[in-house]
Coordinates of C-alpha atoms in Angstrom, one line a residue:
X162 CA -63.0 -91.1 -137.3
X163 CA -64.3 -92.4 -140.7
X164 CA -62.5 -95.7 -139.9
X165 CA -63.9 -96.2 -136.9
X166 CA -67.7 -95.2 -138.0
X167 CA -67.1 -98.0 -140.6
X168 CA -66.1 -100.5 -138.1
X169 CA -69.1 -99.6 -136.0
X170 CA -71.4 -99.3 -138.3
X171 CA -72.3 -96.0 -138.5
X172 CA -70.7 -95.0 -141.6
X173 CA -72.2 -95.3 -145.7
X174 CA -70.5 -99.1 -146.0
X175 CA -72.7 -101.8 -143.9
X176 CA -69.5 -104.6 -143.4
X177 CA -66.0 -104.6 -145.2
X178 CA -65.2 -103.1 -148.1
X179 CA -63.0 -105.6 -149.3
X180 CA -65.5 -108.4 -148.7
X181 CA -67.9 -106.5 -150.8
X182 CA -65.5 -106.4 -153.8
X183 CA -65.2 -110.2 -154.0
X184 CA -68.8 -110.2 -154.2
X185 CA -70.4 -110.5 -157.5
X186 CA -73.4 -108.3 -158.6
X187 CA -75.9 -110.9 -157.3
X188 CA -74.7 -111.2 -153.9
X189 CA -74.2 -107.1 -153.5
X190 CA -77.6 -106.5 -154.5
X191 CA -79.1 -109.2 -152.0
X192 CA -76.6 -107.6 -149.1
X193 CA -78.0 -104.5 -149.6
X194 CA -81.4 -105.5 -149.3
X195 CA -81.2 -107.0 -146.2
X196 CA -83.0 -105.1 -143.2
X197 CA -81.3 -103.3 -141.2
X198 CA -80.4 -103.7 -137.7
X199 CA -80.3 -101.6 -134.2
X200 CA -76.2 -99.9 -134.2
X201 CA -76.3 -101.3 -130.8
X202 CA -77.0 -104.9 -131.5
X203 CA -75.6 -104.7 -134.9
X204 CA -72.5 -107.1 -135.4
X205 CA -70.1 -105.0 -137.7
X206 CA -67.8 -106.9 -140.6
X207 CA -64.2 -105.4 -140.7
X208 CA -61.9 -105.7 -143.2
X209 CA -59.0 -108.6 -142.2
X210 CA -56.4 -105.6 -142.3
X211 CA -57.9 -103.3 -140.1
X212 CA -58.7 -106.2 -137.6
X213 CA -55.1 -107.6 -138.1
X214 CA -53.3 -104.5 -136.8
X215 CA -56.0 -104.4 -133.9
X216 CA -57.3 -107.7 -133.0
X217 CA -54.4 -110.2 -133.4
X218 CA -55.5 -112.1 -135.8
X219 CA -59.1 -112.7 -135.6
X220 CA -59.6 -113.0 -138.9
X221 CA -58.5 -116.3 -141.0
X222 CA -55.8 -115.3 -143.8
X223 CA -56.8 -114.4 -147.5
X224 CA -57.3 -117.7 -149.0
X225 CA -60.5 -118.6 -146.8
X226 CA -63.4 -116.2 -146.5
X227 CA -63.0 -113.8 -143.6
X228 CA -65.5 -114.5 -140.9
X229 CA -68.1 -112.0 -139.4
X230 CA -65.9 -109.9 -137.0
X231 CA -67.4 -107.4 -134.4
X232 CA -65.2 -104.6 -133.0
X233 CA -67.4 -104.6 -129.7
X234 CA -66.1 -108.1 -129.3
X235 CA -62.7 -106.8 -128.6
X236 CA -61.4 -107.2 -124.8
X237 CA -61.6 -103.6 -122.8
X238 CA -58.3 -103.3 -122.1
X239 CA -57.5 -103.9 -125.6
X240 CA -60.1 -101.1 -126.6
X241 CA -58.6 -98.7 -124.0
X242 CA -55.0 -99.2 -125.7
X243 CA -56.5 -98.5 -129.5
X244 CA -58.7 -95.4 -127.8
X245 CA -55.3 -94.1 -125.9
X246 CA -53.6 -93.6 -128.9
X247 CA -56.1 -91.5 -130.3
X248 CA -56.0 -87.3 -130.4
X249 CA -58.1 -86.2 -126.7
X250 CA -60.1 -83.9 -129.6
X251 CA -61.3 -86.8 -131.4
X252 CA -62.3 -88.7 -128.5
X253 CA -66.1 -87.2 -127.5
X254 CA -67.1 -87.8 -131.2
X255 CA -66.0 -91.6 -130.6
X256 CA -68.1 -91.8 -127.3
X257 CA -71.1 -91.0 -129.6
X258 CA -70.9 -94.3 -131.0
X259 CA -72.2 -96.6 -128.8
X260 CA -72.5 -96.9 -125.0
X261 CA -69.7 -99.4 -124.9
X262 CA -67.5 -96.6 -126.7
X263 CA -69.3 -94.1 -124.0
X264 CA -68.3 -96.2 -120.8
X265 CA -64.6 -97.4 -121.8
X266 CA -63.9 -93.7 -122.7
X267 CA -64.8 -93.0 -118.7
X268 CA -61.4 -95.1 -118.1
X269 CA -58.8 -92.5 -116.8
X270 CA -55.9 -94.6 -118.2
X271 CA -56.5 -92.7 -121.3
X272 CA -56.9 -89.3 -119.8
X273 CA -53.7 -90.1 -118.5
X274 CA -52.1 -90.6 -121.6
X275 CA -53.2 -87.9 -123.1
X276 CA -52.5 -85.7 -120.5
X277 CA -48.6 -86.8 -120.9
X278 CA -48.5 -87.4 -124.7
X279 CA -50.2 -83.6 -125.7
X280 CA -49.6 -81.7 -123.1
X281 CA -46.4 -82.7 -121.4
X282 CA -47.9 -83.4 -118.0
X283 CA -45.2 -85.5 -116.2
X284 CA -47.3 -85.5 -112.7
X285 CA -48.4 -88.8 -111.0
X286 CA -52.1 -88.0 -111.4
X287 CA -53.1 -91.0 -109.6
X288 CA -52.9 -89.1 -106.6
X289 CA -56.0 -86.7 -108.2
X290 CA -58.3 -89.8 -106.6
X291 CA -57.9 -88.0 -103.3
X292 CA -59.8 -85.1 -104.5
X293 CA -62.3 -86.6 -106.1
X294 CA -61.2 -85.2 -110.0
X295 CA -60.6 -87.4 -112.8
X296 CA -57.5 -87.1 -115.5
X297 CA -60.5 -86.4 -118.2
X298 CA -61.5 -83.3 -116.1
X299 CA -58.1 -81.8 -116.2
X300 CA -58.2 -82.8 -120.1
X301 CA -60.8 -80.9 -120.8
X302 CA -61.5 -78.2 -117.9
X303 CA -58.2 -77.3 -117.8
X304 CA -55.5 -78.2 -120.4
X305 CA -57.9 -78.4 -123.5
X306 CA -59.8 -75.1 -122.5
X307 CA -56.9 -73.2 -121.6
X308 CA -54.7 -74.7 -124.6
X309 CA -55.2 -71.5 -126.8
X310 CA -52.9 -69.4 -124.3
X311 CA -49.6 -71.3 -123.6
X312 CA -46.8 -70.5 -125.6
X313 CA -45.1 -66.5 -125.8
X314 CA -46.7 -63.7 -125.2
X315 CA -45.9 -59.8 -125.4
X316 CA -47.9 -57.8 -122.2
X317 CA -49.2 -54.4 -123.0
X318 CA -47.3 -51.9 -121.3
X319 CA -46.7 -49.0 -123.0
X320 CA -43.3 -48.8 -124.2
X321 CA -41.8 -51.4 -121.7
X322 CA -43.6 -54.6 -123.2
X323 CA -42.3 -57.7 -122.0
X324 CA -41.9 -61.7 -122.1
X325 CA -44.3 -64.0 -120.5
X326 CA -44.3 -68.0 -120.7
X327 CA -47.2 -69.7 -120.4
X328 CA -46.5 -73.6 -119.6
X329 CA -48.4 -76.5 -118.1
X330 CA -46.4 -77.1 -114.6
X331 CA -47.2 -80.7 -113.1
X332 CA -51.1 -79.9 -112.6
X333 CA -51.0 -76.3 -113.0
X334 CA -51.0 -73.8 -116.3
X335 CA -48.7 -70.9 -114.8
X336 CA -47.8 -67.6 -116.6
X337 CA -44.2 -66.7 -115.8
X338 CA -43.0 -63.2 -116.9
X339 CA -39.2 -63.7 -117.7
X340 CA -37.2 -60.8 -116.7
X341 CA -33.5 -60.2 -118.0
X342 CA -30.6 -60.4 -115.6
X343 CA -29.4 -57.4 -113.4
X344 CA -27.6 -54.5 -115.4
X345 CA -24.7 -55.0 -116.7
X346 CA -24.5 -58.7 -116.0
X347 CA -25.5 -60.1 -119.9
X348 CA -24.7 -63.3 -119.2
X349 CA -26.1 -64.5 -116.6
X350 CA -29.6 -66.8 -116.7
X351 CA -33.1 -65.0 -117.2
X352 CA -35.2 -64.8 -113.9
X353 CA -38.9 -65.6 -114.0
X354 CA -41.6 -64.3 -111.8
X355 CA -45.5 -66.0 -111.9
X356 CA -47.8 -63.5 -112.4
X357 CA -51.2 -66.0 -112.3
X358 CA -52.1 -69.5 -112.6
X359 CA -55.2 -71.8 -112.7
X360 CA -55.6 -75.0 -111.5
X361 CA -58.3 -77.3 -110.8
X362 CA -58.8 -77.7 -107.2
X363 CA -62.8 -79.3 -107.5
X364 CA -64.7 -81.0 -110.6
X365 CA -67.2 -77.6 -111.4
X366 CA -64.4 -75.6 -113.3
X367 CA -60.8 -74.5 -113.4
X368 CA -59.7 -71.8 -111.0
X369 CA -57.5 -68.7 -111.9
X370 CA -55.2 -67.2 -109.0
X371 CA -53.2 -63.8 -109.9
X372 CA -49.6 -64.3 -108.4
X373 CA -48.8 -60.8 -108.3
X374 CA -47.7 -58.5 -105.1
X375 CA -46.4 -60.4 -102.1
X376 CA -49.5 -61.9 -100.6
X377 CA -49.6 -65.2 -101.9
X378 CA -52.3 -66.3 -104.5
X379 CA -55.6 -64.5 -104.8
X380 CA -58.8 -64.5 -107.1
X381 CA -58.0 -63.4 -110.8
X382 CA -59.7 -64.0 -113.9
X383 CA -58.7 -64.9 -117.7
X384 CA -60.6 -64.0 -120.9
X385 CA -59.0 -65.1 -124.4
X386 CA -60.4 -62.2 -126.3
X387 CA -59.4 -63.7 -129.7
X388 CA -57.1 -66.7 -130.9
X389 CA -53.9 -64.5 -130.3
X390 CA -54.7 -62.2 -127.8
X391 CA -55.9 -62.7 -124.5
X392 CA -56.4 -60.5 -121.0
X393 CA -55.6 -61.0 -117.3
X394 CA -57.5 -59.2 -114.7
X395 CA -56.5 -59.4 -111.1
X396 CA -60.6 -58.7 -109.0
X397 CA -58.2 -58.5 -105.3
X398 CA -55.5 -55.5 -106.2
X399 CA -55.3 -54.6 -102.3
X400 CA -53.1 -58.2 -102.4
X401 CA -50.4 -56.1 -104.4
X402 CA -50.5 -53.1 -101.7
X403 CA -47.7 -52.9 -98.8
X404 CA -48.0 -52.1 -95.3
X405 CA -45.3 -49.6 -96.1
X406 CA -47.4 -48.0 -98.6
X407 CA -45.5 -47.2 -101.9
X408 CA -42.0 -46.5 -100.7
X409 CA -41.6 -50.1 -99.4
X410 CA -43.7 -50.8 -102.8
X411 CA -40.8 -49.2 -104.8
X412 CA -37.7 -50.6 -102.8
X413 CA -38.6 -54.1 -103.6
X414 CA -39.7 -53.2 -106.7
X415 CA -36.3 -52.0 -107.5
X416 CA -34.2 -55.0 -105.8
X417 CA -36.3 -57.1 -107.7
X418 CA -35.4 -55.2 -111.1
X419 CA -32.1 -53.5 -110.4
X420 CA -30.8 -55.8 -107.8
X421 CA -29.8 -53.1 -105.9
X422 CA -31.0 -49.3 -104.1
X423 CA -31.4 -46.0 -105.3
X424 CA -29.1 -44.5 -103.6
X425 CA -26.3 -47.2 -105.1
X426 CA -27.3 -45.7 -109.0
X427 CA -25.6 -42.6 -108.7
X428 CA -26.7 -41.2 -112.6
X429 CA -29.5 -38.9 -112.2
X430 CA -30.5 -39.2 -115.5
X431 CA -30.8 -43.4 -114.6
X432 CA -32.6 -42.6 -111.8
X433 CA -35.2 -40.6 -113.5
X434 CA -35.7 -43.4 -116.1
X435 CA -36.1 -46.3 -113.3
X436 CA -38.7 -43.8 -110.9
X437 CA -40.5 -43.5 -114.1
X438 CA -40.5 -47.0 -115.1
X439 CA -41.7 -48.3 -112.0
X440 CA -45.0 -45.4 -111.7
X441 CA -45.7 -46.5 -115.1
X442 CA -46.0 -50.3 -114.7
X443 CA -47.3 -50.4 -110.8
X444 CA -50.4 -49.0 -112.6
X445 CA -51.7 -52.1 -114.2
X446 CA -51.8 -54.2 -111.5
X447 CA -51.3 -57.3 -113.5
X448 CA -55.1 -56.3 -115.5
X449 CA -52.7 -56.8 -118.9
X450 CA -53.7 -57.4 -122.3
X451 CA -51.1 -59.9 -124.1
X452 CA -50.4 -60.5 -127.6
X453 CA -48.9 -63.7 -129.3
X454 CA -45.4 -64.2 -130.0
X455 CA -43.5 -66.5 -132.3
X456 CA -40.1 -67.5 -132.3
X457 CA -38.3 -66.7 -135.6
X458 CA -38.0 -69.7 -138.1
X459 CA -34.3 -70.8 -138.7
X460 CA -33.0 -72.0 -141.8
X461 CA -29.6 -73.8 -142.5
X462 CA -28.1 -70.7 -144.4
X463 CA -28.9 -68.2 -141.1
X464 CA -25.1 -66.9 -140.3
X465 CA -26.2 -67.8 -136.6
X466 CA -29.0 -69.5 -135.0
X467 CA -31.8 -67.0 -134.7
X468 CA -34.1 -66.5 -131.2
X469 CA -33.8 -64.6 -128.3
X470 CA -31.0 -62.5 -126.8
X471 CA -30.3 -60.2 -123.9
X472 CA -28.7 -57.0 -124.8
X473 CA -27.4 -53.3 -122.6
X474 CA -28.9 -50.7 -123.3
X475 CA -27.1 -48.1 -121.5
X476 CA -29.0 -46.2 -118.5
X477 CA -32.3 -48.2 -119.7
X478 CA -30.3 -51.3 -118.2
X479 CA -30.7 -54.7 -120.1
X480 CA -33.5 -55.3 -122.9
X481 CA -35.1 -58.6 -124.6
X482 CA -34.5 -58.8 -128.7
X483 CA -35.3 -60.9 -131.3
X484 CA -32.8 -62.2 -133.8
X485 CA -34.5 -63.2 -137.0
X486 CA -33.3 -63.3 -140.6
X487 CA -35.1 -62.2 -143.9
X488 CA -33.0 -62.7 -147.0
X489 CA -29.8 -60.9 -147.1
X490 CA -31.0 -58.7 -143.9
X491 CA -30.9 -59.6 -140.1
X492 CA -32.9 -57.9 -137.8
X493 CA -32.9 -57.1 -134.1
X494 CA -36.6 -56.2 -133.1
X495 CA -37.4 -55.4 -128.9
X496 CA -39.6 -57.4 -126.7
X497 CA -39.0 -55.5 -123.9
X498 CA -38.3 -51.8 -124.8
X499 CA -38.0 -48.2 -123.0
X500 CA -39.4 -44.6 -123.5
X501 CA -36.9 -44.2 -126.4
X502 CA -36.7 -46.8 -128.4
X503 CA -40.5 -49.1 -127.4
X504 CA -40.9 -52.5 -127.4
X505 CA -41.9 -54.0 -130.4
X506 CA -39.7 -51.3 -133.2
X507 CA -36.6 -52.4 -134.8
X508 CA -33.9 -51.5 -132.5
X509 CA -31.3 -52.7 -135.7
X510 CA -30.7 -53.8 -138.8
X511 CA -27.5 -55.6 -140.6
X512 CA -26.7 -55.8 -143.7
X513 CA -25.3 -59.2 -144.6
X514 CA -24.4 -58.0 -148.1
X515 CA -21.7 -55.6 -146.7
X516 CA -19.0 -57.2 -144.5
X517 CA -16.5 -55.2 -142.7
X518 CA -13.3 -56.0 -142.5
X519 CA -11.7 -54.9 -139.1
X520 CA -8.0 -53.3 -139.2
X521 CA -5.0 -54.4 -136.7
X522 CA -5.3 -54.2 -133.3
X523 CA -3.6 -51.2 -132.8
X524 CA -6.3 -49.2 -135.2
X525 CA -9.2 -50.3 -134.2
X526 CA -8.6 -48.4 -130.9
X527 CA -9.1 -45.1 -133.0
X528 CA -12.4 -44.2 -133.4
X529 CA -11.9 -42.2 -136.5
X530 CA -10.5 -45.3 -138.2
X531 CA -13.8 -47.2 -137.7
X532 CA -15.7 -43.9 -138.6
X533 CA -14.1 -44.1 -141.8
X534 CA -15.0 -47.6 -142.5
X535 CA -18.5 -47.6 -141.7
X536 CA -18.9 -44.4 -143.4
X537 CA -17.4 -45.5 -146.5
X538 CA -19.8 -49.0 -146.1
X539 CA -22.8 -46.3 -145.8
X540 CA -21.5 -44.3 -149.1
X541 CA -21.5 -47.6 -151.3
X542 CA -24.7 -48.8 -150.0
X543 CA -26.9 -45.2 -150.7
X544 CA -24.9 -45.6 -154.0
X545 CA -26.4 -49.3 -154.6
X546 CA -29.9 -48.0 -153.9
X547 CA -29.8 -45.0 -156.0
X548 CA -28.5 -47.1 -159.1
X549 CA -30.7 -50.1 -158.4
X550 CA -33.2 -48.7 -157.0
X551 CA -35.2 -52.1 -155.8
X552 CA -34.5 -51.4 -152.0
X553 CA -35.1 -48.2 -152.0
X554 CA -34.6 -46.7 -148.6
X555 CA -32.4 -47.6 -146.1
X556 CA -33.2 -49.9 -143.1
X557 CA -36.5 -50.4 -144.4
X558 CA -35.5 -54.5 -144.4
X559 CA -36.8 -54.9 -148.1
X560 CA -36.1 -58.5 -148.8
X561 CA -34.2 -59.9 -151.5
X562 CA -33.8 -63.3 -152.9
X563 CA -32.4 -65.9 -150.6
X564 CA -29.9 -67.8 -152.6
X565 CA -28.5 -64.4 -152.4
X566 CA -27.4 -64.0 -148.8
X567 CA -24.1 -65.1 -148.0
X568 CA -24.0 -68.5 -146.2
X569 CA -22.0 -68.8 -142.7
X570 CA -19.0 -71.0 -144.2
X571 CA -18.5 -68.7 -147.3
X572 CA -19.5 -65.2 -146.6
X573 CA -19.5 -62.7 -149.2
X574 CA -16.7 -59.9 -149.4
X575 CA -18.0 -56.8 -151.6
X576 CA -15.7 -54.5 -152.7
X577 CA -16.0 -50.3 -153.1
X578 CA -17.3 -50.5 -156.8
X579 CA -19.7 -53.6 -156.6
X580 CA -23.1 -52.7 -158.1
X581 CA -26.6 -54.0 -157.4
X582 CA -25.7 -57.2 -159.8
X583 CA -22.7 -57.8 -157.2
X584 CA -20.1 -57.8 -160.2
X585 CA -16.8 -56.5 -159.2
X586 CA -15.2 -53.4 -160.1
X587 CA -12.0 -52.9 -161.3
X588 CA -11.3 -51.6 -157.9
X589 CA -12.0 -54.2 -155.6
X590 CA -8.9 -54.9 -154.6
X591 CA -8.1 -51.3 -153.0
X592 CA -5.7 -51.8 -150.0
X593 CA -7.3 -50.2 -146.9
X594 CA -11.0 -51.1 -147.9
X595 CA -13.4 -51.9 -145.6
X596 CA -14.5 -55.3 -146.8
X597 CA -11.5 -55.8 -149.5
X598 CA -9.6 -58.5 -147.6
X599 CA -9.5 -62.3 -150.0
X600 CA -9.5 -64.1 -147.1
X601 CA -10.9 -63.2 -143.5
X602 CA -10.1 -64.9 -140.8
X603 CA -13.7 -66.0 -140.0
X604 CA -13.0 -68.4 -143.2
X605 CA -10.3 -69.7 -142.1
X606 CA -12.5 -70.9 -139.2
X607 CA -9.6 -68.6 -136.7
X608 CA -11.2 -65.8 -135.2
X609 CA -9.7 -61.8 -135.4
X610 CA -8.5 -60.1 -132.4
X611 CA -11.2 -57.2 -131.5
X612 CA -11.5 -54.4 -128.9
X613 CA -13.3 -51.1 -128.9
X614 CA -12.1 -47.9 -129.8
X615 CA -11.2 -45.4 -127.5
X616 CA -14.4 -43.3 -126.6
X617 CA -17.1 -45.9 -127.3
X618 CA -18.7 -46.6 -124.2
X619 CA -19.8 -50.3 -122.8
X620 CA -22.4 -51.3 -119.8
X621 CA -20.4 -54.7 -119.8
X622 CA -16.6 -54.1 -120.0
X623 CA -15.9 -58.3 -120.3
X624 CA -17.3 -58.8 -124.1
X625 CA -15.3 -60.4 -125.6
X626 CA -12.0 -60.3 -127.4
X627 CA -12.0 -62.1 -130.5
X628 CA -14.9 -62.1 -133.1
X629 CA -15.7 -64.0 -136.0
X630 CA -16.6 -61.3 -138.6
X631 CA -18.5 -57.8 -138.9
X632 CA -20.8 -56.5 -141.2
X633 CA -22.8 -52.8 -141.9
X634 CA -25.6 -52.1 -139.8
X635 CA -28.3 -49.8 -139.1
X636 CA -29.5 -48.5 -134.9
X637 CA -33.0 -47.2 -134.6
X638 CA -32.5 -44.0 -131.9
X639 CA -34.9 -41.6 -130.6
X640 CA -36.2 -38.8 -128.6
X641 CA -37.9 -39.3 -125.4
X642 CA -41.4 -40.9 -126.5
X643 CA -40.2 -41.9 -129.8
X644 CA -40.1 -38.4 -131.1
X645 CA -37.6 -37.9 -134.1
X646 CA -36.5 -41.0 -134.8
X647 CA -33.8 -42.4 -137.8
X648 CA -31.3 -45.0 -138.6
X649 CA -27.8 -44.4 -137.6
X650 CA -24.8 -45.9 -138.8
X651 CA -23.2 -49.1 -137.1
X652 CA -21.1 -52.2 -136.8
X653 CA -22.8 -55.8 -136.0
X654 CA -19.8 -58.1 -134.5
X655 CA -20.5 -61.9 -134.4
X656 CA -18.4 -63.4 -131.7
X657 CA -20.1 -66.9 -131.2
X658 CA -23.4 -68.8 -132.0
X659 CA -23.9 -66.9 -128.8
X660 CA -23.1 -63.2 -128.7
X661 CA -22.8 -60.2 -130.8
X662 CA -22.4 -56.7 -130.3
X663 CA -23.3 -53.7 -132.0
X664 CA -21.4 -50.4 -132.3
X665 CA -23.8 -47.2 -132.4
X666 CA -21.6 -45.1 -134.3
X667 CA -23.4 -41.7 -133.2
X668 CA -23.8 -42.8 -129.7
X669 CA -20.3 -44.0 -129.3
X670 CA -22.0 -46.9 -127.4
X671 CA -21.7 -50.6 -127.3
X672 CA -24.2 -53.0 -127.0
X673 CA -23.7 -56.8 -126.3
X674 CA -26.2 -59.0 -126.7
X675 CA -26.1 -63.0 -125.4
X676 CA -28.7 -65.5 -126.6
X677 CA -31.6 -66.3 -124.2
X678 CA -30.6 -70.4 -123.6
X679 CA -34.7 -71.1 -122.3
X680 CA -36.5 -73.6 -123.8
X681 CA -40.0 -72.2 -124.4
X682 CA -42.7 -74.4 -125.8
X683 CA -45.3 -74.3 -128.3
X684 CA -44.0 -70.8 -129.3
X685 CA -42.8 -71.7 -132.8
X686 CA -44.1 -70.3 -135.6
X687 CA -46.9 -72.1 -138.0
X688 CA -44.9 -70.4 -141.3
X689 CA -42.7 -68.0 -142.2
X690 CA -45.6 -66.0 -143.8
X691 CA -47.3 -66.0 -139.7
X692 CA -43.9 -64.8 -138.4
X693 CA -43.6 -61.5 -140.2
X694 CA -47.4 -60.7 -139.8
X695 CA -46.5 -61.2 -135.9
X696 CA -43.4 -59.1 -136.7
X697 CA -45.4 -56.1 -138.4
X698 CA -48.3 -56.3 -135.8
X699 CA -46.2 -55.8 -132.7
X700 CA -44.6 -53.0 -134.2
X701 CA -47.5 -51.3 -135.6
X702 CA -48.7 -50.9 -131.9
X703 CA -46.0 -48.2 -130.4
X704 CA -45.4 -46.6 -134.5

């Protein structure tokens, strides 16, 4: 904007600056003493660069004087193409300038660009005409005003939490809650649901509609409480009630979530948790409170590309977690959660220090074998604490340096006697060690035959059969409500740049996870620094 207050004379330097320096003292002292003029009538000098770029060469070249130049003087069209290009926040201060400024800026060809350029709006908004609003209203009483909420957010439901996706779609900003797949079906693509939107229907102000219940859109109402929080609150809740009162409520509730009937789910225990689940949400009738989420950072040295995943979580069905790396530690923290283990906490950890080398085929079908493993994984890493005694406490995802965490082309083998320094014992050759093998398989860029062990159950029997390499891990469990809760011993397999699966040793459970493949805009995080804050913040709400 300083450029263009010179140009127009509003700025400190009356005419161009390079003019002025070819000026002797005489000349620059009887320049400045000339009167000055109305900004209106006021024909501005420019400097021959400036005009070059803009005007197509007005100005004569560097040998000859340059003559008086005006940027009023400029055709319109040639104006609207210089103001197009311009950020939509700078452009109000430039229609301060003069009333030529004022009336081109009215032109909705530059609306129109900015509308596509910032904010990804693909619609044909010529056909706005027909109601009367302009592509600079839905600038700025709709995409600019409402900027501060699109991107991810995390609702505020108890324990349960959640994914919504606020995107501008064609002329509308909609809020779609993303919802995993039905149990056990890991695999298969996210649905999405719109729980409000707001539009702009007239030229007086943007309207919000909740989308919730089955009643089509009704009146709802948005306040952005701070930058990264804002609040939903739905003013027509009897649009969310059912003619069949709650039972038809709860039926299509549960086709919706379940994809199938109670009477199909045959666990009691399962059918306790889902009754429960849907009492506890029906309650907030879309009045939410959501918080601001960020999509972990990714750096070339991350053994996989970090983000989203779906993962089983037994009778709870299938959960949202983020996959984000810190150092020489991964971790697996819960968007969506369940009375156990909430939405928000650290559902695991892995250690990327500690790999774990798998035995044949035919042993890792014992379950004691792979007790033994991990166990002896979890002996050398209390070991490693106790002599070092910089990452005190286990699972607490202290971070380390990161030229220290093993790359995905070369991962590091420890063997038993490794210390904190990472020197090797004399021992670390021991046949039948958990990580003592010179050469896995995931190096050779050939993958190792896997399969669970006998006893260790699985939501999703078709994971797959061949992984890429393993490494020590901690599982968060719990009581009902959180109570009691502690890191348990576990195995993180990598099978792909898609899925991994994780072995809760105590639980004899296996969960497989399978990357979210949604593209979800302006959710990326503005630094590292602003992604762990956003990390600790969610977490410290169900803690």
């Amino acid at each position: 904007m300083a450029v263009c207050a010179r140009l127009c004379g509003v700025g400190p330097s009356r005419g161009c600056r390079r003019r002025q320096q070819r000026r002797g003292p005489a000349e620059t002292a009887a320049a400045d003493s000339e009167p000055d003029t109305d900004p209106e009538e006021e024909r501005i000098e420019a400097s021959a660069a400036v005009l070059a770029g803009v005007g197509g060469g007005l100005c004569s070249g560097p040998s000859s004087p340059p003559p008086r130049c005006s940027l009023l003087e400029l055709p319109p069209e040639l104006l609207v193409e210089i103001f197009a290009s311009l950020p939509g926040t700078d452009l109000p201060s430039l229609a301060q300038v003069c009333t030529k400024f004022r009336r081109i800026l009215h032109t909705d060809t530059i609306w129109r660009r900015r509308c596509r350029e910032e904010y990804g709006v693909c619609e044909n908004l010529r056909k706005l005409e027909i109601t009367g609003v302009s592509c600079r209203d839905v600038y700025a009483k709709l995409l600019h005003r409402y900027r501060h909420i699109l991107g991810l957010w995390q609702p505020d439901i108890g324990p349960y939490g959640g994914l919504l996706n606020v995107v501008v779609d064609g002329l509308f900003i909609i809020g779609w809650m993303y919802l995993p797949p039905h149990d056990p079906h890991v695999d298969d693509p996210m649905r999405f649901k719109p729980l409000f939107r707001i539009h702009l229907m007239e030229r007086k102000a943007a309207t919000v509609e909740c989308m919730y219940g089955h009643k089509g859109p009704h009146h709802g109402h948005i306040q952005i409480v701070k930058k990264d929080e804002f609040s939903t609150k739905c003013n027509q809740t009897d649009h969310h009630r059912m003619s069949g009162g709650r039972q038809e409520e709860f039926r299509t509730w549960l086709r919706e979530e379940w994809g199938r009937t109670l009477e199909d789910i045959f666990h009691e225990h399962m059918q306790e948790l889902i009754l429960m689940k849907f009492i506890y949400t029906s309650q907030y009738d879309n009045c939410l409170t959501y918080r601001r989420i960020y999509l972990p950072p990714s750096r070339p040295d991350d053994l996989i590309k970090p983000g989203l995943f779906k993962g089983t979580y037994g009778s709870h069905g299938l959960e949202i977690v983020m996959l984000s790396f810190h150092g020489r530690r991964a971790r697996g923290t819960k968007i969506t959660g369940d009375p156990n283990i909430p939405a928000g906490q650290q559902t695991v950890e892995i250690d990327l220090r500690h790999r774990i080398q798998l035995p044949d085929l035919e042993n890792q079908r014992n379950f004691n074998e792979l007790s033994r493993l991990v166990l002896e994984v979890r002996e050398r890493v209390r070991q490693e604490q106790q002599e070092g005694g910089h990452e005190a406490g286990e699972g607490r995802g202290q971070q380390g340096p990161r030229e220290s965490q093993p790359s995905p082309a070369q991962p590091r083998v420890e063997a038993p006697s490794r210390g904190p320094d990472g020197t090797p014992g004399e021992d670390s050759g021991k046949p039948g060690d958990a990580s003592a093998a010179a050469e896995p398989p995931a190096q050779c860029g050939q993958g190792q035959p896997f399969v669970l062990p006998v006893g260790v159950s699985s939501r999703n029997e078709d994971y797959p059969r061949t992984c890429r390499m393993c490494f020590y891990g901690t599982g968060l469990i719990a009581g009902h409500g959180f109570t009691s809760p502690e890191r348990t011993p576990g195995v993180f397999i990598l099978f792909d740049e898609d899925r991994f699966g994780f072995v809760w040793l105590e639980l004899k459970s296996f969960s497989l996870y399978s990357r979210v493949q949604a593209t979800f805009r302006n959710a990326d995080a503005p630094s590292p620094q602003a992604f762990d804050e956003m990390l600790k913040n969610i977490q410290s709400l169900t803690s």
